[in-house]
């Protein structure tokens, strides 16, 4: 879960201060959960049930997009790790050696 940022950067927005985001990522798990609950309650104030559903689904979609991007970034990073590449090559060579050994044993 690295900080690989190949996408749009919020810090590129004029007047954007990323201090709040830095603090958000430093929160302990319980405080992060509490903040999410409080924000959820603030956002639904004055909305009817249908509006709450739309807003909730929108935030879940945003979260899913973030999770998908993070997973893809981790996969790309893992696939470019030299150690893992060598491990896959070693595994492929082992399979090839086993296949050749079976062919030799059949003759």
GROMACS .gro file of C-alpha atoms in nm:
model
  107
    1UNK     CA    1   0.000   0.000   0.000
    2UNK     CA    2   0.249   0.248  -0.116
    3UNK     CA    3   0.213   0.612  -0.188
    4UNK     CA    4   0.239   0.568  -0.563
    5UNK     CA    5   0.052   0.865  -0.705
    6UNK     CA    6   0.020   0.829  -1.080
    7UNK     CA    7  -0.319   0.997  -1.094
    8UNK     CA    8  -0.460   1.339  -1.031
    9UNK     CA    9  -0.304   1.519  -0.736
   10UNK     CA   10  -0.522   1.731  -0.513
   11UNK     CA   11  -0.216   1.937  -0.422
   12UNK     CA   12  -0.214   2.065  -0.781
   13UNK     CA   13  -0.539   2.251  -0.716
   14UNK     CA   14  -0.469   2.622  -0.653
   15UNK     CA   15  -0.529   2.708  -0.289
   16UNK     CA   16  -0.553   2.342  -0.179
   17UNK     CA   17  -0.387   2.269   0.154
   18UNK     CA   18  -0.317   1.899   0.206
   19UNK     CA   19  -0.260   1.943   0.581
   20UNK     CA   20  -0.611   1.812   0.649
   21UNK     CA   21  -0.546   1.499   0.442
   22UNK     CA   22  -0.215   1.440   0.618
   23UNK     CA   23  -0.394   1.459   0.952
   24UNK     CA   24  -0.673   1.233   0.827
   25UNK     CA   25  -0.428   0.958   0.732
   26UNK     CA   26  -0.260   0.982   1.074
   27UNK     CA   27  -0.580   0.919   1.272
   28UNK     CA   28  -0.602   0.601   1.481
   29UNK     CA   29  -0.863   0.347   1.354
   30UNK     CA   30  -1.122   0.426   1.624
   31UNK     CA   31  -1.104   0.800   1.557
   32UNK     CA   32  -1.126   0.742   1.182
   33UNK     CA   33  -1.443   0.535   1.235
   34UNK     CA   34  -1.589   0.799   1.463
   35UNK     CA   35  -1.513   1.072   1.209
   36UNK     CA   36  -1.683   0.870   0.934
   37UNK     CA   37  -1.992   0.826   1.152
   38UNK     CA   38  -2.011   1.195   1.242
   39UNK     CA   39  -1.965   1.301   0.879
   40UNK     CA   40  -2.232   1.054   0.770
   41UNK     CA   41  -2.478   1.202   1.018
   42UNK     CA   42  -2.391   1.557   0.913
   43UNK     CA   43  -2.437   1.475   0.543
   44UNK     CA   44  -2.783   1.320   0.588
   45UNK     CA   45  -2.923   1.609   0.790
   46UNK     CA   46  -3.225   1.742   0.602
   47UNK     CA   47  -3.225   1.471   0.334
   48UNK     CA   48  -3.518   1.238   0.271
   49UNK     CA   49  -3.464   0.861   0.248
   50UNK     CA   50  -3.424   0.857  -0.131
   51UNK     CA   51  -3.167   1.137  -0.118
   52UNK     CA   52  -2.980   0.956   0.161
   53UNK     CA   53  -2.971   0.640  -0.054
   54UNK     CA   54  -2.837   0.830  -0.354
   55UNK     CA   55  -2.571   1.007  -0.148
   56UNK     CA   56  -2.471   0.684   0.029
   57UNK     CA   57  -2.444   0.496  -0.301
   58UNK     CA   58  -2.239   0.780  -0.446
   59UNK     CA   59  -1.990   0.768  -0.158
   60UNK     CA   60  -1.970   0.388  -0.182
   61UNK     CA   61  -1.896   0.422  -0.555
   62UNK     CA   62  -1.621   0.674  -0.484
   63UNK     CA   63  -1.476   0.439  -0.221
   64UNK     CA   64  -1.490   0.144  -0.461
   65UNK     CA   65  -1.307   0.347  -0.726
   66UNK     CA   66  -1.035   0.439  -0.476
   67UNK     CA   67  -1.002   0.076  -0.361
   68UNK     CA   68  -0.982  -0.048  -0.722
   69UNK     CA   69  -0.711   0.205  -0.807
   70UNK     CA   70  -0.512   0.111  -0.496
   71UNK     CA   71  -0.539  -0.261  -0.572
   72UNK     CA   72  -0.426  -0.210  -0.931
   73UNK     CA   73  -0.134   0.004  -0.812
   74UNK     CA   74  -0.027  -0.268  -0.566
   75UNK     CA   75  -0.051  -0.533  -0.839
   76UNK     CA   76   0.161  -0.330  -1.080
   77UNK     CA   77   0.415  -0.261  -0.806
   78UNK     CA   78   0.427  -0.630  -0.708
   79UNK     CA   79   0.470  -0.737  -1.071
   80UNK     CA   80   0.765  -0.502  -1.114
   81UNK     CA   81   0.944  -0.616  -0.796
   82UNK     CA   82   1.272  -0.778  -0.916
   83UNK     CA   83   1.263  -1.043  -0.642
   84UNK     CA   84   0.912  -1.153  -0.734
   85UNK     CA   85   1.001  -1.156  -1.104
   86UNK     CA   86   1.298  -1.384  -1.029
   87UNK     CA   87   1.080  -1.608  -0.811
   88UNK     CA   88   0.834  -1.649  -1.099
   89UNK     CA   89   1.120  -1.725  -1.339
   90UNK     CA   90   1.263  -1.984  -1.098
   91UNK     CA   91   0.921  -2.145  -1.065
   92UNK     CA   92   0.884  -2.160  -1.445
   93UNK     CA   93   1.231  -2.314  -1.477
   94UNK     CA   94   1.149  -2.575  -1.211
   95UNK     CA   95   0.836  -2.673  -1.403
   96UNK     CA   96   1.041  -2.700  -1.723
   97UNK     CA   97   1.302  -2.919  -1.549
   98UNK     CA   98   1.026  -3.143  -1.411
   99UNK     CA   99   0.871  -3.171  -1.756
  100UNK     CA  100   1.207  -3.263  -1.912
  101UNK     CA  101   1.274  -3.517  -1.636
  102UNK     CA  102   0.939  -3.685  -1.706
  103UNK     CA  103   1.023  -3.703  -2.078
  104UNK     CA  104   1.366  -3.855  -2.005
  105UNK     CA  105   1.215  -4.111  -1.766
  106UNK     CA  106   0.965  -4.223  -2.033
  107UNK     CA  107   1.241  -4.304  -2.283
   0.00000   0.00000   0.00000
